[in-house]
Amino acid sequence: MLLWGMDQVREWLKSARSIAALTGAGISAESGIPTFRGPGGFWRNHRSEDLATPQAFARDPSLVWEWYDWRRGLIAKARPNAGHCALAALELKHGQLLLVTQNVDGLHDRAGSRNILKIHGDIWTLRCSVCGREREDLRASLPQLPPRCTCGGLERPGVVWFGESLPQRIWAQAEQAARDSEIFLVIGTSAVVYPAAGLAALAKSSGARVVEINVDDTPVSAFADASLKGSAAEILPRLMDDRL
Ligand code: BJW
Ligand code: ZN
């Protein structure tokens, strides 16, 4: 299979009628938010993946909340980087861009993207594990850990953990976007967590050109039409730059 480079991808983006992008933790790495796997994937002695489970929360809600509270603090201080901003600019310019993000950090919103599907939830949402009431709490540090609902029940982060279903309507829209896209960008994700990881293959089998942007190889690299190696904060602005 012929692998295409940066210039060709720039041309594809200019002429595409519909673009979708799947983003993962790698796009926020240069904003100072650790990724899940790889060097930043530990907190204290725990693998971050092991904390993102209902079992970990049931066993030790305070420990899981301390991890989320630490991340909320980091995110509150962080700023969207050039990668987030380039995607927001692409949406503005192109109109037909749908962003499917696995990230819960809200940095795409803060960069100005509007068409966002958050398939793994939002770290600023709290949900009661007893009555299901949801509320937004933007405080970087919560006054009481674990937080409690007015009904007395334990609140949990409004995110999707391993073994839990993704929000149904949002997921259906993400699948539709993958099917409908002419170009499907896969940015800063290890593409090992399902069902999100399956979107790239779905887009490919529906006729899209798949373009991966990552510092490393992933399972998507094997079938991507273009695999651009490097940081999202560097590559995305270069893809949008018409002067190049
Ligand atoms: C850069 C960079 C730079 C660095 N520039 N790049 C099919 C097969 C096998 C298993 C399953 C399957 N289907 C379902 C499963 C089970 C499970 C799963 O996928 N397990 C596998 C890991 C084995 N999936 C689920 O359980 C999902 N639910 C589900 O399927 O429901 C149905 C069901 C119900 C009951 C039983 C069974 C099924 C739910 C998954 C939820 C994932 N949740 C988390 C936590 C979210 C909340 C939070 O943030 O705390 O989501 S886990 C974590 O992984 C988080 C991420 O969104 C997700 C993906 O990680 P991501 O974003 O790819 O980050 P990294 O760190 O892995 O990668 C970073 C990448 O960036 C790397 O590639 C770097 O190279 C790169 N990078 N710097 C560009 N500057
Ligand atoms: Zn409640």
CSV table of C-alpha atoms and ligand atoms in Angstrom, one decimal:
chain,number,residue,atom,x,y,z
A,1,MET,CA,0.0,0.0,0.0
A,2,LEU,CA,1.3,3.5,-0.9
A,3,LEU,CA,1.7,5.7,2.2
A,4,TRP,CA,1.0,9.3,1.6
A,5,GLY,CA,2.8,12.3,3.3
A,6,MET,CA,2.0,15.7,4.7
A,7,ASP,CA,1.4,17.6,1.3
A,8,GLN,CA,-1.0,15.0,0.1
A,9,VAL,CA,-3.0,15.1,3.4
A,10,ARG,CA,-3.2,18.9,3.2
A,11,GLU,CA,-4.8,18.5,-0.3
A,12,TRP,CA,-7.2,15.9,0.9
A,13,LEU,CA,-8.3,18.1,3.8
A,14,LYS,CA,-8.9,21.0,1.5
A,15,SER,CA,-11.2,19.1,-0.9
A,16,ALA,CA,-12.9,16.8,1.6
A,17,ARG,CA,-16.7,17.2,2.1
A,18,SER,CA,-16.7,15.6,5.5
A,19,ILE,CA,-14.0,15.2,8.0
A,20,ALA,CA,-14.1,13.3,11.3
A,21,ALA,CA,-11.3,13.1,13.9
A,22,LEU,CA,-10.8,10.7,16.8
A,23,THR,CA,-8.5,12.2,19.5
A,24,GLY,CA,-6.8,10.6,22.5
A,25,ALA,CA,-4.6,11.6,25.4
A,26,GLY,CA,-1.6,12.3,23.2
A,27,ILE,CA,-3.2,15.5,21.9
A,28,SER,CA,-3.2,16.9,25.5
A,29,ALA,CA,0.3,15.6,26.3
A,30,GLU,CA,1.9,18.9,25.3
A,31,SER,CA,-0.5,20.8,27.6
A,32,GLY,CA,1.1,18.9,30.5
A,33,ILE,CA,-1.7,16.2,30.9
A,34,PRO,CA,-0.2,12.7,31.4
A,35,THR,CA,-1.3,10.0,29.0
A,36,PHE,CA,-2.6,6.7,30.2
A,37,ARG,CA,-0.1,4.3,28.8
A,38,GLY,CA,3.6,4.8,28.5
A,39,PRO,CA,5.9,6.9,30.8
A,40,GLY,CA,3.2,9.2,32.2
A,41,GLY,CA,0.8,6.4,32.9
A,42,PHE,CA,1.4,6.0,36.6
A,43,TRP,CA,0.1,7.9,39.6
A,44,ARG,CA,1.8,7.1,42.9
A,45,ASN,CA,2.2,3.3,42.6
A,46,HIS,CA,-0.9,2.7,40.5
A,47,ARG,CA,-1.3,2.2,36.8
A,48,SER,CA,-3.8,4.7,35.7
A,49,GLU,CA,-5.7,2.1,33.8
A,50,ASP,CA,-6.2,0.2,37.0
A,51,LEU,CA,-7.8,3.2,38.7
A,52,ALA,CA,-10.3,3.8,35.8
A,53,THR,CA,-12.6,0.9,36.8
A,54,PRO,CA,-15.8,0.5,38.8
A,55,GLN,CA,-14.0,-2.1,40.9
A,56,ALA,CA,-11.3,0.3,42.0
A,57,PHE,CA,-14.0,2.8,42.9
A,58,ALA,CA,-16.0,0.3,44.9
A,59,ARG,CA,-12.8,-0.9,46.7
A,60,ASP,CA,-11.4,2.5,47.5
A,61,PRO,CA,-13.5,5.6,46.4
A,62,SER,CA,-11.1,8.0,48.2
A,63,LEU,CA,-8.1,6.7,46.4
A,64,VAL,CA,-9.8,7.0,43.0
A,65,TRP,CA,-11.1,10.5,43.9
A,66,GLU,CA,-7.6,11.6,44.9
A,67,TRP,CA,-6.4,10.6,41.4
A,68,TYR,CA,-9.3,12.5,39.7
A,69,ASP,CA,-8.8,15.5,42.0
A,70,TRP,CA,-5.1,15.6,41.1
A,71,ARG,CA,-6.0,15.4,37.4
A,72,ARG,CA,-8.7,18.1,37.7
A,73,GLY,CA,-6.0,20.4,39.3
A,74,LEU,CA,-3.6,19.7,36.4
A,75,ILE,CA,-6.2,20.3,33.8
A,76,ALA,CA,-7.5,23.5,35.4
A,77,LYS,CA,-4.0,24.9,35.1
A,78,ALA,CA,-3.4,23.6,31.6
A,79,ARG,CA,-4.0,25.4,28.4
A,80,PRO,CA,-5.1,24.0,25.0
A,81,ASN,CA,-2.1,23.6,22.8
A,82,ALA,CA,-1.5,24.3,19.1
A,83,GLY,CA,-2.9,20.9,18.2
A,84,HIS,CA,-6.3,21.6,19.9
A,85,CYS,CA,-6.3,25.1,18.3
A,86,ALA,CA,-5.6,23.8,14.8
A,87,LEU,CA,-8.6,21.4,15.1
A,88,ALA,CA,-10.8,24.3,16.2
A,89,ALA,CA,-9.6,26.4,13.3
A,90,LEU,CA,-10.2,23.5,10.9
A,91,GLU,CA,-13.8,23.3,12.1
A,92,LEU,CA,-14.3,27.0,11.6
A,93,LYS,CA,-12.8,26.9,8.1
A,94,HIS,CA,-14.3,23.7,6.9
A,95,GLY,CA,-17.7,23.5,8.6
A,96,GLN,CA,-18.0,19.8,8.3
A,97,LEU,CA,-15.7,18.5,11.0
A,98,LEU,CA,-16.8,16.3,13.8
A,99,LEU,CA,-14.5,15.7,16.7
A,100,VAL,CA,-14.9,12.4,18.6
A,101,THR,CA,-12.8,12.6,21.7
A,102,GLN,CA,-11.9,10.0,24.3
A,103,ASN,CA,-10.5,12.8,26.4
A,104,VAL,CA,-12.4,14.0,29.5
A,105,ASP,CA,-10.3,17.2,30.0
A,106,GLY,CA,-12.4,19.7,28.0
A,107,LEU,CA,-9.4,21.2,26.3
A,108,HIS,CA,-11.1,20.9,22.8
A,109,ASP,CA,-14.0,23.0,24.1
A,110,ARG,CA,-11.6,25.6,25.6
A,111,ALA,CA,-9.7,25.8,22.2
A,112,GLY,CA,-13.0,26.7,20.5
A,113,SER,CA,-14.2,23.4,18.9
A,114,ARG,CA,-18.0,23.1,19.0
A,115,ASN,CA,-18.8,19.9,17.2
A,116,ILE,CA,-17.5,17.5,19.9
A,117,LEU,CA,-18.7,14.0,20.9
A,118,LYS,CA,-17.3,13.1,24.3
A,119,ILE,CA,-17.5,9.3,24.2
A,120,HIS,CA,-15.8,8.8,27.6
A,121,GLY,CA,-17.6,11.5,29.5
A,122,ASP,CA,-16.3,14.7,31.2
A,123,ILE,CA,-14.1,15.1,34.3
A,124,TRP,CA,-16.0,18.2,35.4
A,125,THR,CA,-19.3,16.3,35.7
A,126,LEU,CA,-20.1,14.5,39.0
A,127,ARG,CA,-22.8,11.8,39.1
A,128,CYS,CA,-24.4,10.3,42.2
A,129,SER,CA,-23.9,6.6,42.4
A,130,VAL,CA,-27.2,6.2,44.3
A,131,CYS,CA,-29.8,8.5,42.7
A,132,GLY,CA,-28.0,9.3,39.4
A,133,ARG,CA,-28.2,13.0,39.8
A,134,GLU,CA,-25.6,14.8,37.7
A,135,ARG,CA,-24.0,18.2,38.3
A,136,GLU,CA,-21.1,20.2,36.9
A,137,ASP,CA,-18.4,21.2,39.4
A,138,LEU,CA,-15.5,23.3,37.9
A,139,ARG,CA,-13.5,23.6,41.1
A,140,ALA,CA,-9.9,22.5,40.6
A,141,SER,CA,-9.9,21.0,44.0
A,142,LEU,CA,-13.0,19.6,45.7
A,143,PRO,CA,-13.4,20.6,49.4
A,144,GLN,CA,-14.4,17.0,50.4
A,145,LEU,CA,-13.2,13.7,49.1
A,146,PRO,CA,-15.1,11.6,48.2
A,147,PRO,CA,-17.9,14.2,47.4
A,148,ARG,CA,-21.4,13.4,48.3
A,149,CYS,CA,-24.8,14.1,46.7
A,150,THR,CA,-27.6,16.0,48.5
A,151,CYS,CA,-29.3,12.5,48.9
A,152,GLY,CA,-26.2,11.4,50.9
A,153,GLY,CA,-25.0,9.0,48.2
A,154,LEU,CA,-21.4,8.9,47.0
A,155,GLU,CA,-20.7,10.9,43.9
A,156,ARG,CA,-18.4,9.6,41.2
A,157,PRO,CA,-16.7,11.2,38.2
A,158,GLY,CA,-19.0,11.4,35.2
A,159,VAL,CA,-16.7,9.4,33.0
A,160,VAL,CA,-16.8,5.9,31.4
A,161,TRP,CA,-14.7,3.3,33.1
A,162,PHE,CA,-13.6,-0.1,31.8
A,163,GLY,CA,-16.6,-2.5,31.6
A,164,GLU,CA,-19.1,0.3,31.4
A,165,SER,CA,-21.2,1.2,28.4
A,166,LEU,CA,-20.5,4.4,26.4
A,167,PRO,CA,-23.3,7.0,26.3
A,168,GLN,CA,-25.6,5.4,23.7
A,169,ARG,CA,-26.7,8.3,21.6
A,170,ILE,CA,-23.3,9.9,21.5
A,171,TRP,CA,-21.7,6.6,20.5
A,172,ALA,CA,-24.2,6.1,17.7
A,173,GLN,CA,-23.3,9.6,16.3
A,174,ALA,CA,-19.6,8.7,16.5
A,175,GLU,CA,-20.1,5.6,14.5
A,176,GLN,CA,-22.2,7.5,11.9
A,177,ALA,CA,-19.5,10.2,11.6
A,178,ALA,CA,-16.9,7.5,11.0
A,179,ARG,CA,-19.1,5.9,8.3
A,180,ASP,CA,-19.8,9.3,6.6
A,181,SER,CA,-16.4,10.8,6.7
A,182,GLU,CA,-14.2,11.2,3.6
A,183,ILE,CA,-11.1,11.8,5.8
A,184,PHE,CA,-10.8,10.2,9.3
A,185,LEU,CA,-8.0,11.6,11.4
A,186,VAL,CA,-6.7,9.5,14.3
A,187,ILE,CA,-4.7,11.7,16.7
A,188,GLY,CA,-2.7,10.8,19.8
A,189,THR,CA,-4.4,7.6,20.7
A,190,SER,CA,-2.9,4.2,21.3
A,191,ALA,CA,-6.0,2.8,19.7
A,192,VAL,CA,-6.2,-0.2,22.1
A,193,VAL,CA,-9.3,0.7,24.0
A,194,TYR,CA,-12.6,-0.5,22.4
A,195,PRO,CA,-15.0,0.4,21.1
A,196,ALA,CA,-13.3,3.7,20.3
A,197,ALA,CA,-10.4,2.0,18.7
A,198,GLY,CA,-12.7,0.3,16.2
A,199,LEU,CA,-13.8,3.6,14.7
A,200,ALA,CA,-10.7,3.9,12.4
A,201,ALA,CA,-11.4,0.5,10.9
A,202,LEU,CA,-15.0,1.3,10.5
A,203,ALA,CA,-14.2,4.6,8.7
A,204,LYS,CA,-11.7,2.7,6.5
A,205,SER,CA,-14.1,0.0,5.5
A,206,SER,CA,-16.7,2.7,4.7
A,207,GLY,CA,-14.4,4.3,2.2
A,208,ALA,CA,-12.6,7.0,4.2
A,209,ARG,CA,-9.0,7.9,3.9
A,210,VAL,CA,-7.5,7.3,7.4
A,211,VAL,CA,-4.7,9.6,8.5
A,212,GLU,CA,-2.9,8.9,11.7
A,213,ILE,CA,-0.9,11.5,13.7
A,214,ASN,CA,1.1,10.0,16.6
A,215,VAL,CA,4.7,10.0,17.9
A,216,ASP,CA,4.6,6.2,17.8
A,217,ASP,CA,3.2,3.3,15.8
A,218,THR,CA,-0.2,1.9,16.8
A,219,PRO,CA,-2.5,-0.8,15.4
A,220,VAL,CA,-4.0,1.8,13.1
A,221,SER,CA,-0.6,2.4,11.5
A,222,ALA,CA,-1.0,-0.9,9.7
A,223,PHE,CA,-3.9,0.2,7.6
A,224,ALA,CA,-3.7,4.0,7.7
A,225,ASP,CA,-3.4,5.7,4.3
A,226,ALA,CA,-1.0,8.2,5.8
A,227,SER,CA,0.8,7.8,9.1
A,228,LEU,CA,2.4,11.2,10.1
A,229,LYS,CA,5.0,10.6,12.8
A,230,GLY,CA,5.4,13.4,15.4
A,231,SER,CA,3.6,15.4,18.0
A,232,ALA,CA,0.0,16.5,17.3
A,233,ALA,CA,0.9,20.1,18.5
A,234,GLU,CA,3.5,20.3,15.7
A,235,ILE,CA,1.9,18.4,12.8
A,236,LEU,CA,-1.7,19.7,13.0
A,237,PRO,CA,-0.8,23.4,12.6
A,238,ARG,CA,1.4,22.4,9.6
A,239,LEU,CA,-1.5,20.5,8.0
A,240,MET,CA,-3.7,23.6,8.2
A,241,ASP,CA,-1.2,26.0,7.0
A,242,ASP,CA,-2.1,27.0,3.4
A,243,ARG,CA,1.2,28.8,2.8
A,244,LEU,CA,3.1,25.5,2.9
B,1,BJW,C1,1.2,11.5,21.2
B,1,BJW,C2,1.8,12.6,21.8
B,1,BJW,C3,1.9,13.8,21.1
B,1,BJW,C4,1.9,10.9,23.1
B,1,BJW,N1,1.4,13.9,19.9
B,1,BJW,N2,0.7,11.6,19.9
B,1,BJW,C5,-12.8,-5.6,22.3
B,1,BJW,C6,-11.6,-6.2,22.5
B,1,BJW,C7,-11.0,-6.3,23.8
B,1,BJW,C8,-11.5,-5.6,24.9
B,1,BJW,C9,-12.7,-5.0,24.7
B,1,BJW,C10,-13.3,-5.0,23.5
B,1,BJW,N3,-14.5,-4.2,23.6
B,1,BJW,C11,-14.6,-3.8,24.9
B,1,BJW,C12,-13.5,-4.2,25.6
B,1,BJW,C13,-13.2,-3.9,27.0
B,1,BJW,C14,-12.6,-2.6,27.2
B,1,BJW,C15,-11.3,-2.5,26.4
B,1,BJW,O1,-11.2,-1.9,25.4
B,1,BJW,N4,-10.2,-3.1,26.9
B,1,BJW,C16,-8.9,-3.2,26.2
B,1,BJW,C17,-8.0,-2.1,26.9
B,1,BJW,C18,-8.4,-4.6,26.4
B,1,BJW,N5,-13.5,-1.5,26.9
B,1,BJW,C19,-14.4,-1.1,27.7
B,1,BJW,O2,-14.6,-1.6,28.8
B,1,BJW,C20,-15.3,0.0,27.2
B,1,BJW,N6,-16.7,-0.3,27.4
B,1,BJW,C21,-17.3,-1.2,26.7
B,1,BJW,O3,-16.8,-1.8,25.8
B,1,BJW,O4,-18.7,-1.3,27.1
B,1,BJW,C22,-19.3,-2.5,26.6
B,1,BJW,C23,-19.0,-3.6,27.6
B,1,BJW,C24,-19.7,-3.6,28.8
B,1,BJW,C25,-19.5,-4.6,29.8
B,1,BJW,C26,-18.5,-5.5,29.5
B,1,BJW,C27,-17.8,-5.5,28.3
B,1,BJW,C28,-18.1,-4.5,27.4
B,1,BJW,C29,-15.1,1.3,28.1
B,1,BJW,C30,-13.8,1.9,27.9
B,1,BJW,C31,-13.6,3.1,28.8
B,1,BJW,C32,-12.2,3.6,28.8
B,1,BJW,N7,-12.1,4.6,29.9
B,1,BJW,C33,-10.8,5.3,30.0
B,1,BJW,C34,-11.0,6.2,31.3
B,1,BJW,C35,-11.8,7.4,31.0
B,1,BJW,C36,-12.0,8.3,32.2
B,1,BJW,C37,-10.7,9.0,32.5
B,1,BJW,O5,-10.1,9.8,31.8
B,1,BJW,O6,-10.3,8.8,33.7
B,1,BJW,O7,-10.6,6.1,28.9
B,1,BJW,S1,-9.4,4.3,30.1
B,1,BJW,C38,-8.4,5.4,29.2
B,1,BJW,O8,-8.0,4.8,27.9
B,1,BJW,C39,-9.2,6.6,28.8
B,1,BJW,C40,-8.8,6.9,27.4
B,1,BJW,O9,-9.8,7.7,26.8
B,1,BJW,C41,-8.6,5.6,26.8
B,1,BJW,C42,-7.8,5.5,25.6
B,1,BJW,O10,-6.5,6.0,25.9
B,1,BJW,P1,-5.7,6.9,24.9
B,1,BJW,O11,-6.4,8.2,24.8
B,1,BJW,O12,-5.5,6.2,23.6
B,1,BJW,O13,-4.4,7.2,25.7
B,1,BJW,P2,-3.0,6.3,25.7
B,1,BJW,O14,-2.2,6.8,26.9
B,1,BJW,O15,-3.3,4.9,25.6
B,1,BJW,O16,-2.2,6.7,24.3
B,1,BJW,C43,-1.7,7.9,24.1
B,1,BJW,C44,-1.2,7.9,22.7
B,1,BJW,O17,-0.7,9.2,22.4
B,1,BJW,C45,0.0,7.0,22.5
B,1,BJW,O18,-0.2,6.3,21.2
B,1,BJW,C46,1.2,7.9,22.3
B,1,BJW,O19,2.2,7.4,21.4
B,1,BJW,C47,0.6,9.1,21.8
B,1,BJW,N8,1.2,10.4,22.0
B,1,BJW,N9,2.3,12.1,23.1
B,1,BJW,C48,0.8,12.7,19.4
B,1,BJW,N10,2.6,14.8,21.7
B,2,ZN,ZN,-27.9,11.3,45.0
